[in-house]
Short mmCIF file of C-alpha atoms and ligand atoms in Angstrom, two decimals:
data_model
loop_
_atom_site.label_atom_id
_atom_site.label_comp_id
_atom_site.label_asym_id
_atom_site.label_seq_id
_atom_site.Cartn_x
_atom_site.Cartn_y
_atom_site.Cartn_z
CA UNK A 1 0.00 0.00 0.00
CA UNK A 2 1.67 3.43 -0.60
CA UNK A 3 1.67 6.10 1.87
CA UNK A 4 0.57 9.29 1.00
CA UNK A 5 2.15 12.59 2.43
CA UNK A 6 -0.37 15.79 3.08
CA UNK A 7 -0.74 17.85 -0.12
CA UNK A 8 1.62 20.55 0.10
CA UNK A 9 4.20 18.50 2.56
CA UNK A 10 7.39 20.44 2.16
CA UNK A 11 10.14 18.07 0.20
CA UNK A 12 13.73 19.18 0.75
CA UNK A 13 17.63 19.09 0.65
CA UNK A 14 19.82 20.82 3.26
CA UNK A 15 23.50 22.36 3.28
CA UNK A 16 25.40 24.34 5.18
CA UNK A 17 27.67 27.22 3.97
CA UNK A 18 31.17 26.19 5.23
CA UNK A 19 30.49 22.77 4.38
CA UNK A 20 29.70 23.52 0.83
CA UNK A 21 30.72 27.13 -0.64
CA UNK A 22 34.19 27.15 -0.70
CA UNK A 23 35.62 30.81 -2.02
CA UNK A 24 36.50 31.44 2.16
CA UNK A 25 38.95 34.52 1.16
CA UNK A 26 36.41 35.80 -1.15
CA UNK A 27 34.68 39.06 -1.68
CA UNK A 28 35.42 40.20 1.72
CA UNK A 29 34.80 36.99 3.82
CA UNK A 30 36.19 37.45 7.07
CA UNK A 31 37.68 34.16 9.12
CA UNK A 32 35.54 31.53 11.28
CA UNK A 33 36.33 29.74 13.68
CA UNK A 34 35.91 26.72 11.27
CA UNK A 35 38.55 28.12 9.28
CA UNK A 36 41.03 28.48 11.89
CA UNK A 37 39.70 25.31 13.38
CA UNK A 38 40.51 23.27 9.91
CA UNK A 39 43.62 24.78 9.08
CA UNK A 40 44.94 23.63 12.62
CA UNK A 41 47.26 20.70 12.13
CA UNK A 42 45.53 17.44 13.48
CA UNK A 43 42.21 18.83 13.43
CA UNK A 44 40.39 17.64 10.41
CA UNK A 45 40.79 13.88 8.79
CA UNK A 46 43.73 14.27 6.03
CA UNK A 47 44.14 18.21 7.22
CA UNK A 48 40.92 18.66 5.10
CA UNK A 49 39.46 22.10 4.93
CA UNK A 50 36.69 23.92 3.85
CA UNK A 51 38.58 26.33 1.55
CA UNK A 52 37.07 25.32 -1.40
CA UNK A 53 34.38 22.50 -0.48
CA UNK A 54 31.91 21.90 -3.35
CA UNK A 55 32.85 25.31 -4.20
CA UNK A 56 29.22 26.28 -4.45
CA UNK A 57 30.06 30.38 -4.70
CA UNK A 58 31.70 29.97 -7.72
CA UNK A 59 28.92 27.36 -9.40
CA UNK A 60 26.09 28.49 -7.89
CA UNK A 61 23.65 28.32 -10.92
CA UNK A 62 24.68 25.22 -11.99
CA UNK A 63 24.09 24.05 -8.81
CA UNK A 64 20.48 25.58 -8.74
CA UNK A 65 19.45 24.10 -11.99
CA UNK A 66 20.44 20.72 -10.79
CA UNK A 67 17.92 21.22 -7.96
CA UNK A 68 15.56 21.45 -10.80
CA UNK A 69 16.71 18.47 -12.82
CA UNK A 70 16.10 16.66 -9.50
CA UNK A 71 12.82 17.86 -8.71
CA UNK A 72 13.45 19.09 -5.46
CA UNK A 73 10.84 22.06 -4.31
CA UNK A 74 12.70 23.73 -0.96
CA UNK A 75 16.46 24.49 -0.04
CA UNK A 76 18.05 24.55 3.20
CA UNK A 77 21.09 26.73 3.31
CA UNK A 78 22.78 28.26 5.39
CA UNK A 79 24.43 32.12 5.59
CA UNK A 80 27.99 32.42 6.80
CA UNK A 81 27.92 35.21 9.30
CA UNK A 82 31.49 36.38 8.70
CA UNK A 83 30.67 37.27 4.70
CA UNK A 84 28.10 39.58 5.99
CA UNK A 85 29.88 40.91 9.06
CA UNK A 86 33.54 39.97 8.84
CA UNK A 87 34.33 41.02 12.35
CA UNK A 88 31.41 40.01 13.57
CA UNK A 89 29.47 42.80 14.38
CA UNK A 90 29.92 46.23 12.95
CA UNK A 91 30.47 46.91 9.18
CA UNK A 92 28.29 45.09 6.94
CA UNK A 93 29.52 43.49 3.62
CA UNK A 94 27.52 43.83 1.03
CA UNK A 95 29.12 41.55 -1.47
CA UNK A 96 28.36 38.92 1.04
CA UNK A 97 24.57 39.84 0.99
CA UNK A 98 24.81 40.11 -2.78
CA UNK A 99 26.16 36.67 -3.03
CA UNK A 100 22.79 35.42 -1.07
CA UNK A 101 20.64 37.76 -2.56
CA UNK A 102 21.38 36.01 -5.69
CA UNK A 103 20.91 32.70 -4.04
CA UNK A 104 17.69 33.26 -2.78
CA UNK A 105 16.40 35.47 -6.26
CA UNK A 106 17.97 31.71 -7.84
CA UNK A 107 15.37 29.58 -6.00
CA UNK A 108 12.33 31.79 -6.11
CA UNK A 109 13.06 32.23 -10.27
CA UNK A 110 12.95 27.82 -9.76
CA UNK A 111 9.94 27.57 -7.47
CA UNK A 112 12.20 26.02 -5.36
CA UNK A 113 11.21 27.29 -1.29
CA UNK A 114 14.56 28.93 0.42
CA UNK A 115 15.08 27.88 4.09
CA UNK A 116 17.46 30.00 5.81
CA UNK A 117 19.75 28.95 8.68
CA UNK A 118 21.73 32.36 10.00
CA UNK A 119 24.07 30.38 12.55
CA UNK A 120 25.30 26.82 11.02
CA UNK A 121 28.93 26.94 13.09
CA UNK A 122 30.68 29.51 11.64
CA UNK A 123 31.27 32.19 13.91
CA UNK A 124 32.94 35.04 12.97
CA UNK A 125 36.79 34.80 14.48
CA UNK A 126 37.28 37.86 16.07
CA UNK A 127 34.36 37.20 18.24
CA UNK A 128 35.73 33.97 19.76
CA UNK A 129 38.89 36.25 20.24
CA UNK A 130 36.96 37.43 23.14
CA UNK A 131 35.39 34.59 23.97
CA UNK A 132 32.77 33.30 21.30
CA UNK A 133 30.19 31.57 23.26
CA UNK A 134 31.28 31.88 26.09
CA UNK A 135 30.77 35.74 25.87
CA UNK A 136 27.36 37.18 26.59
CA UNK A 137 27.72 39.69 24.28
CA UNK A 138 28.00 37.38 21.44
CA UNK A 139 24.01 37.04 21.82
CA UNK A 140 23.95 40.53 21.03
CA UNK A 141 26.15 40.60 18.08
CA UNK A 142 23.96 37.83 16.67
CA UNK A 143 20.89 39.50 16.92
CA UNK A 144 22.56 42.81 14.87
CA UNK A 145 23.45 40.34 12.35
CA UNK A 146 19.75 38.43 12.13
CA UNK A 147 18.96 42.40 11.17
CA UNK A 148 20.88 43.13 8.90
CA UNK A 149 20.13 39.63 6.87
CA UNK A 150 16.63 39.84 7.62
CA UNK A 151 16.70 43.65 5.93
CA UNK A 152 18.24 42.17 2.92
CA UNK A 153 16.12 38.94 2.43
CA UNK A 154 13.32 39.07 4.28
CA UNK A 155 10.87 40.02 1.75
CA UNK A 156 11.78 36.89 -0.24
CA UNK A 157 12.29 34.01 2.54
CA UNK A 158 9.84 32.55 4.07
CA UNK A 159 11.59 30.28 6.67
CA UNK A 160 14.30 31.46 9.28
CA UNK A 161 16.16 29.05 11.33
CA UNK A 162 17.83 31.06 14.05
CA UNK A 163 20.64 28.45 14.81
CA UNK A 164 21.73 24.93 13.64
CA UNK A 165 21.98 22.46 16.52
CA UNK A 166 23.00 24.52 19.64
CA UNK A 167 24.08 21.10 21.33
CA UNK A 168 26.47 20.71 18.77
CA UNK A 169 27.88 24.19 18.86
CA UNK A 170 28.33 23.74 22.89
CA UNK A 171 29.00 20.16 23.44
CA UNK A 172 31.43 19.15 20.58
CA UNK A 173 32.89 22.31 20.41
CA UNK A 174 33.41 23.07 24.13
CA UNK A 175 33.47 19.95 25.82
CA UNK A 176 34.39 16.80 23.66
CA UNK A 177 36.80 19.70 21.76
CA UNK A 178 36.21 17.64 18.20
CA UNK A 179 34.38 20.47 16.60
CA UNK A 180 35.34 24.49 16.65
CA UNK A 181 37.02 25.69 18.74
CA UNK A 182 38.03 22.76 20.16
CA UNK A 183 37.91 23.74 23.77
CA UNK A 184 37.22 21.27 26.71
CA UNK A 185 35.74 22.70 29.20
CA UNK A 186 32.44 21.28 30.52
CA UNK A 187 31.64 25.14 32.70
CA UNK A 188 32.43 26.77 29.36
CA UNK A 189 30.05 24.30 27.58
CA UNK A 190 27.26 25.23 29.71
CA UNK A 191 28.15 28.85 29.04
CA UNK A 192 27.87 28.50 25.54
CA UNK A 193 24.69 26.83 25.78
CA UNK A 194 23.15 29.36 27.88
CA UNK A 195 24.36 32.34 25.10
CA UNK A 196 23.63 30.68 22.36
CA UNK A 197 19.91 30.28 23.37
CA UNK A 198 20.35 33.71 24.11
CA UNK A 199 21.56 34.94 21.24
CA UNK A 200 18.37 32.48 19.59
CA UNK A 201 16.06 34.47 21.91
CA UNK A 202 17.20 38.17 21.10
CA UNK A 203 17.49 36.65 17.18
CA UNK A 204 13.85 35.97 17.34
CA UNK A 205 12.89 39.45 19.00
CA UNK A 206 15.26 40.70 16.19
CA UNK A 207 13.50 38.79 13.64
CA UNK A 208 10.27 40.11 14.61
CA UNK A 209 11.11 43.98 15.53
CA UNK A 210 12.81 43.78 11.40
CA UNK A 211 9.11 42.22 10.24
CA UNK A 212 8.88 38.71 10.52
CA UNK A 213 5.88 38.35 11.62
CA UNK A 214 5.67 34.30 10.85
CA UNK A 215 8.45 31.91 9.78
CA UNK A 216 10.71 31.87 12.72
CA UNK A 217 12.28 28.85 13.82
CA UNK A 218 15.01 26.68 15.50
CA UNK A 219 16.72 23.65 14.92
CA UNK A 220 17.58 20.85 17.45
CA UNK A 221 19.35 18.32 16.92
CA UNK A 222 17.67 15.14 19.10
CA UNK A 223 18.87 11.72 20.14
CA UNK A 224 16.72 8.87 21.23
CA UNK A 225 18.36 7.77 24.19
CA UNK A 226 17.10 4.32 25.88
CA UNK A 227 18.54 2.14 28.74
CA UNK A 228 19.89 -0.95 28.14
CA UNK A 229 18.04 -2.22 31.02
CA UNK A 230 15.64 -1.11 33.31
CA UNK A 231 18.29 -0.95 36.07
CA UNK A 232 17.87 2.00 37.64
CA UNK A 233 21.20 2.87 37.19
CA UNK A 234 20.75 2.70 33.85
CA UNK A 235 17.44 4.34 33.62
CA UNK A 236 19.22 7.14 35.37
CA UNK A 237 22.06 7.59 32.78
CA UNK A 238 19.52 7.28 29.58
CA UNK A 239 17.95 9.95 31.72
CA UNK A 240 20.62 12.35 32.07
CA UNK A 241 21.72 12.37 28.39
CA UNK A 242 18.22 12.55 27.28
CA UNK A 243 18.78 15.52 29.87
CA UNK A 244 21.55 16.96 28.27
CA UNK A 245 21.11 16.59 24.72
CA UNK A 246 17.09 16.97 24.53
CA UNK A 247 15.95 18.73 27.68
CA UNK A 248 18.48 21.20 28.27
CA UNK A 249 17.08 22.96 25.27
CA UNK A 250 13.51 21.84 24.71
CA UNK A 251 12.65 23.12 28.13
CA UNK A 252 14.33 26.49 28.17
CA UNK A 253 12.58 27.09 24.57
CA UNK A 254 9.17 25.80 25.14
CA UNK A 255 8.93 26.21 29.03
CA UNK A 256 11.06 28.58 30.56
CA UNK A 257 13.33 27.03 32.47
CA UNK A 258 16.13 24.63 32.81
CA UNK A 259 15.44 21.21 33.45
CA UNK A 260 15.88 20.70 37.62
CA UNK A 261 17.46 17.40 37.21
CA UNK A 262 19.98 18.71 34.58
CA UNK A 263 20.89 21.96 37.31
CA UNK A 264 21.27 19.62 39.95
CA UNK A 265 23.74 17.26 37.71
CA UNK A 266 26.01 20.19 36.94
CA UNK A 267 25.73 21.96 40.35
CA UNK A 268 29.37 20.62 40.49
CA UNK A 269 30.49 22.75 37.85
CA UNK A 270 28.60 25.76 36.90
CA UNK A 271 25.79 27.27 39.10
CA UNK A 272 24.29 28.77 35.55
CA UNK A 273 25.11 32.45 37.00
CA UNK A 274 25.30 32.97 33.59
CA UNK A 275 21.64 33.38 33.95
CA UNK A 276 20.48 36.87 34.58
CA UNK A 277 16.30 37.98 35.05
CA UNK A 278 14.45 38.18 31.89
CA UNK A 279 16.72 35.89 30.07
CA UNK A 280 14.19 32.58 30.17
CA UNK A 281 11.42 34.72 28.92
CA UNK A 282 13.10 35.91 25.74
CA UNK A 283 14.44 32.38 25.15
CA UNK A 284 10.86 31.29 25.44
CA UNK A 285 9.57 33.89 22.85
CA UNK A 286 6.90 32.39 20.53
CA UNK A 287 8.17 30.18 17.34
CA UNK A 288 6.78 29.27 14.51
CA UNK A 289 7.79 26.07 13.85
CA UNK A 290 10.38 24.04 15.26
CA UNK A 291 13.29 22.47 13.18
CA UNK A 292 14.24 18.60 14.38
CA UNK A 293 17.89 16.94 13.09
CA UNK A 294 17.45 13.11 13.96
CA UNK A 295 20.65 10.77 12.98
CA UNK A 296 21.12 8.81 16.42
CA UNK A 297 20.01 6.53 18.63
CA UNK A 298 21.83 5.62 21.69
CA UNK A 299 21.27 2.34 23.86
CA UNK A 300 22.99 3.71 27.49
CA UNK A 301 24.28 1.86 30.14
CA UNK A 302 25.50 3.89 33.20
CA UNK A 303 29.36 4.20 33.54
CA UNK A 304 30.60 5.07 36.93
CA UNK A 305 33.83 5.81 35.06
CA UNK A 306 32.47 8.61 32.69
CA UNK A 307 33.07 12.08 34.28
CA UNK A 308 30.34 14.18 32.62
CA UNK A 309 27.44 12.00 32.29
CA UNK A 310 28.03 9.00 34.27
CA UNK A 311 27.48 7.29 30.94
CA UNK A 312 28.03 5.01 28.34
CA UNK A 313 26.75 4.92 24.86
CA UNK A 314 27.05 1.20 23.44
CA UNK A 315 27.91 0.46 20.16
CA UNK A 316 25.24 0.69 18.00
CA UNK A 317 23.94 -2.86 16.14
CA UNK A 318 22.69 -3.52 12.88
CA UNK A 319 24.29 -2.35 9.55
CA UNK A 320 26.26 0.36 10.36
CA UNK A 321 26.26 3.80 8.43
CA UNK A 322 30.05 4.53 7.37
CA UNK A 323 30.16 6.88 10.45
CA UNK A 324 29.20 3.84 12.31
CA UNK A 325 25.54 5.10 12.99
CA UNK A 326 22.70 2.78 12.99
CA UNK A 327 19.80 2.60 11.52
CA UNK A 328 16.72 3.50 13.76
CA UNK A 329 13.75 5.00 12.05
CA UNK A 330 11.16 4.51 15.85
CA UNK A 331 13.50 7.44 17.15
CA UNK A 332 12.48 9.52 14.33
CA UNK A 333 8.46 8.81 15.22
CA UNK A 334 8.77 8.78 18.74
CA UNK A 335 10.91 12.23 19.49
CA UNK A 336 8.43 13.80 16.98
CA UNK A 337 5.40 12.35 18.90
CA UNK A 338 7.08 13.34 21.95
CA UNK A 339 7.98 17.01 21.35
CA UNK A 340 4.39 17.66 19.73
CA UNK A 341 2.98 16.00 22.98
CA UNK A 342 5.03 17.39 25.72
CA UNK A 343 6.61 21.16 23.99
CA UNK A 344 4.77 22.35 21.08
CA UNK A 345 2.17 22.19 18.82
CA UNK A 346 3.50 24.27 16.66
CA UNK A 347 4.23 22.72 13.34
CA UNK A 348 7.49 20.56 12.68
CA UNK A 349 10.06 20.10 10.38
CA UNK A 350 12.81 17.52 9.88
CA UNK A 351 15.13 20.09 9.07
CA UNK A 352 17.73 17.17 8.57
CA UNK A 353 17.70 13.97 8.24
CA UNK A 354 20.35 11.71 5.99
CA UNK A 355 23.39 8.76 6.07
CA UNK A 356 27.06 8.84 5.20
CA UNK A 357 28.24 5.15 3.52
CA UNK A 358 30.92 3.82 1.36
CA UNK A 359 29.57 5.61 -1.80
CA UNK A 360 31.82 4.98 -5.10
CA UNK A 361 31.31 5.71 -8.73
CA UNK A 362 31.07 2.30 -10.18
CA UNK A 363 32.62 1.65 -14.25
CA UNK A 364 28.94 2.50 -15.76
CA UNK A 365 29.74 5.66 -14.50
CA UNK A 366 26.61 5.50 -11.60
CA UNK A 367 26.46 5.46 -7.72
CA UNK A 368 24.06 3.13 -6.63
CA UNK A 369 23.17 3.82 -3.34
CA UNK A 370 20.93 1.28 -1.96
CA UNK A 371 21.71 1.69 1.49
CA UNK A 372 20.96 5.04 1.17
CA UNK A 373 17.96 4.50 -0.26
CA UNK A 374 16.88 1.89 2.17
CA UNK A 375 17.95 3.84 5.18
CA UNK A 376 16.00 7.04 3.68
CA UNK A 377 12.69 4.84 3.13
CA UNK A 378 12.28 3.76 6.16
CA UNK A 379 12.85 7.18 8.03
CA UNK A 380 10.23 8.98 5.43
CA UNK A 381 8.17 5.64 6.49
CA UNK A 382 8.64 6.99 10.35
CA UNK A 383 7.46 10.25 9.49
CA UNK A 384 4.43 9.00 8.44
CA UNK A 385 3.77 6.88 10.85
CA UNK A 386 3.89 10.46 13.14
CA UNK A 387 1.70 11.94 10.89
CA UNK A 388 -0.73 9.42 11.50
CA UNK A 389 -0.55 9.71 15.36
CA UNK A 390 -1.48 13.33 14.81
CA UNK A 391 2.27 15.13 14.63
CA UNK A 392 1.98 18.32 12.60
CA UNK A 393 4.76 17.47 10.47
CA UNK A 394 4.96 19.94 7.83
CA UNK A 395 7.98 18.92 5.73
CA UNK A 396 10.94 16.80 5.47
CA UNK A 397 14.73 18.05 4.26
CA UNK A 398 17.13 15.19 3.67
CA UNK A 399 21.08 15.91 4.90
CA UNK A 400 21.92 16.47 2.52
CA UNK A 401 22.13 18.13 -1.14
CA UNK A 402 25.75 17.35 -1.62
CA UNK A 403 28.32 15.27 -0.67
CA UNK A 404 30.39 18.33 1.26
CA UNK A 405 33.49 19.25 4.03
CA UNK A 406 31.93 16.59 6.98
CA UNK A 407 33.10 18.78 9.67
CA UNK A 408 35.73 16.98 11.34
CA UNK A 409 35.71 14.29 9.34
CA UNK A 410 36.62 16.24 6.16
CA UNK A 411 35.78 14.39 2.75
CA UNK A 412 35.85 11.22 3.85
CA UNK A 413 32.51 10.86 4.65
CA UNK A 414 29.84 11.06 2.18
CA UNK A 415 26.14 12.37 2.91
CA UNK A 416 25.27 13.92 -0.19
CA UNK A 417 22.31 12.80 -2.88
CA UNK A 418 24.22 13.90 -5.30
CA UNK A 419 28.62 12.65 -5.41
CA UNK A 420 31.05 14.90 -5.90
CA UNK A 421 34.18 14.39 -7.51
CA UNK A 422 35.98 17.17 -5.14
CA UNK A 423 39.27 17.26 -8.01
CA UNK A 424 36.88 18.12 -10.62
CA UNK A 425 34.06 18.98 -9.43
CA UNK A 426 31.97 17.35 -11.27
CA UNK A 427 28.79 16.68 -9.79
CA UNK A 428 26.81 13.18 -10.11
CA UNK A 429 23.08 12.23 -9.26
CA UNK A 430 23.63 8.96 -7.12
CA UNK A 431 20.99 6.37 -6.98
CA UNK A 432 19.14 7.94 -4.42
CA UNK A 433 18.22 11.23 -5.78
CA UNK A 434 16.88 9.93 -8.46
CA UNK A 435 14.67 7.95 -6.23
CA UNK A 436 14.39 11.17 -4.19
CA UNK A 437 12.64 12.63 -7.09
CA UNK A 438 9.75 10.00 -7.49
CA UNK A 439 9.10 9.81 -3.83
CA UNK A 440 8.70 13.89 -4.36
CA UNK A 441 6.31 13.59 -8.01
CA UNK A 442 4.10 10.86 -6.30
CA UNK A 443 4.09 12.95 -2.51
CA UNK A 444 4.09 9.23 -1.19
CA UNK A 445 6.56 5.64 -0.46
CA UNK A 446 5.61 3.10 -2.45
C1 FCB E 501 24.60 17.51 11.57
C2 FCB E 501 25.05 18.85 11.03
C3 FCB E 501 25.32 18.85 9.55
C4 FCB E 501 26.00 17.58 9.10
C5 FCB E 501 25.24 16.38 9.60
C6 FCB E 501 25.83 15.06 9.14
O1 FCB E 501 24.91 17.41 12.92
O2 FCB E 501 24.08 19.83 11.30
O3 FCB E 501 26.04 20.00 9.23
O4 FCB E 501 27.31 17.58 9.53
O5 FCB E 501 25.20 16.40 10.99
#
């Protein structure tokens, strides 16, 4: 029996700027932290960086009509803060606005839907000079910058993602130290969390006070964490990273405070001074929609040994993605039936949602996915089964367009739809997108 999407469900691919645009000393760009981050020896798999990526600045319209060719109606991108402000607040570039201007005029002249992330990782390097994250006023300087591109584009987006997995940006880049800039500190993690849902709270008010007046969103990345028995212990532990990596941010945005079982765990560390009156309330602002990034689930088994979280996340079984994620489509349904149940009912997106494996072009010339296939089939499959149980899921963007600069794993692993032959450049449909495309004409799985 096929399974048919709403009319009007929202079909999409998702990059991010420094994984994909390349041209990073180009018409004024200032530096990120990702680019100092990369060009650190040791950093990056093979010393990879994002210098010139899929170069997507440069190809830009070929890139676009390929959308077409693959008959893909809405875009997730993302804008890299230091083109527009290359010291990170202050003068505005306006060859870096041009550049998305023309991005965003590119889609709407396809019918293809733009979906606009401001803060994807790449914070301008001055501001971590004094402090990044860690620095309240970096909030601020975020805001000024959701202006300015709001001024520009606002007339012709109509979806604005504040910030790209805030976990991310505090955890692995504060804590675990494996993503910019590399710090680990757990006190200076919290910090960072705290500011950047700041900075997503006075982005909003930002947002709104410029004219958006709908179309304001976040994105979260969530894990599905369950105990690998119901010992309390390890109840407790599936508890506290369920706590760390879903709560400490679902509450603050959609209830106003920080979860009391996650201040008590880090009572040791931080007392969240960071926290001054007023700040809950403008985290808590009204969204539109909410933005969910599901790739993991983890089975947990409570580690005496493991200093932060008490934790330990066993391997995962089943065929393995190449970054040695499994596949487990019932997190997908159950964190979107949980967040509609227990946070929001405003509408949801899966704002990504993808696999990396072994991909290869093969001597006809063709990469034939089928994992990828199979592994995106049975998520979509989860997100119906959501729908059904009531979730108002309003669109689904698949991580991700191309293959692209993997963050700390550089080009060695592959996400994309569509292969790229980083020497040449030459771009090639795999197996999947062209599968992508008849899921998208027929709005249903077989
Ligand atoms: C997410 C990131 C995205 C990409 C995928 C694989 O955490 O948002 O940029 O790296 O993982």
């Amino acid at each position: 029996m096929a399974e048919h999407f709403p009319a009007g469900f929202l079909w999409g691919v998702a990059t991010a700027a420094y994984q994909v645009e390349g041209a990073a000393r180009e018409d004024g760009r200032g530096l990120s932290i990702w680019d100092v981050f990369a060009h650190t020896p040791g950093k990056v798999t093979h010393g990879d960086t994002g210098d010139i990526a899929c170069d997507q600045y440069h190809r830009l319209e070929a890139d676009l009509d390929l959308l077409v060719e693959l008959g893909i109606p809405a875009y997730r991108f993302s804008v890299a803060w230091p083109r527009i402000m290359p010291a990170g607040h202050g003068a505005v570039n306006q060859r870096g606005l041009d550049y998305y201007s023309r991005l965003v005029d590119g889609l709407l002249a396809r019918n293809i839907t733009p979906m606009l992330t401001l803060y994807h990782w790449d914070l301008p390097q001055a501001l971590q000079e004094v402090g990044g994250w860690t620095n309240r006023a970096t909030a601020g300087y975020f805001a000024d910058y959701a202006t300015v591109v709001y001024r520009a584009l606002g007339d012709r987006v109509p979806f604005w993602i504040t910030l790209n997995e805030p976990w991310c940006s505090a955890f692995v880049g504060h804590l675990e130290g494996r993503h910019a800039p590399g710090w680990q500190d757990e006190a200076a993690a919290l910090a960072a969390t705290h500011h950047l849902l700041l900075a997503h709270g006075q982005g909003v008010q930002a947002l709104r006070a410029a004219g958006a007046a709908e179309g304001v969103g976040i994105t979260l990345n969530l894990a599905w964490n369950v105990p690998t028995s119901d010992d309390p212990a390890d109840v407790a532990a599936a508890q506290r990273l369920d706590g760390n990596q879903n709560r400490l941010f679902l509450d603050p945005l959609f209830h106003a405070r920080y979860p009391a079982d996650m201040l008590a765990h880090y009572a040791p560390v931080s007392d969240f001074g960071f926290v001054q009156a007023g700040d809950l309330a403008t985290i808590a602002a009204p969204l539109d929609f909410l933005g969910i990034n599901y790739y993991e689930k983890h089975v947990v088994q409570a580690d005496p040994t493991d200093p932060t979280r008490g934790a330990l996340v066993l391997p995962p079984t089943g065929p393995l993605t190449s970054v040695g994620n499994g596949s487990d489509p019932d997190g997908l349904r159950e964190l979107l039936v949980r967040v509609s149940q227990d946070y929001t009912p405003i509408p949801l997106y899966v704002t990504e949602s993808g696999a990396a494996f072994y991909d290869y072009v093969n001597p006809t010339d063709r990469v034939t996915d089928t994992e990828r296939i199979a592994y995106l089939d049975v998520h979509f499959r989860a997100a119906h089964q959501a729908l059904a149980q009531g979730v108002d899921l309003r669109g689904y963007f698949v991580w991700s367009y191309l293959d692209n600069f993997e963050w700390a794993m550089g080009y060695a692993q592959r996400y994309g739809l569509v292969f790229i032959e980083f020497g040449t450049q030459r771009r090639i449909p795999k197996q999947s997108a062209l599968w992508y495309r008849q899921v998208i004409q027929r709005n249903a799985l077989e």
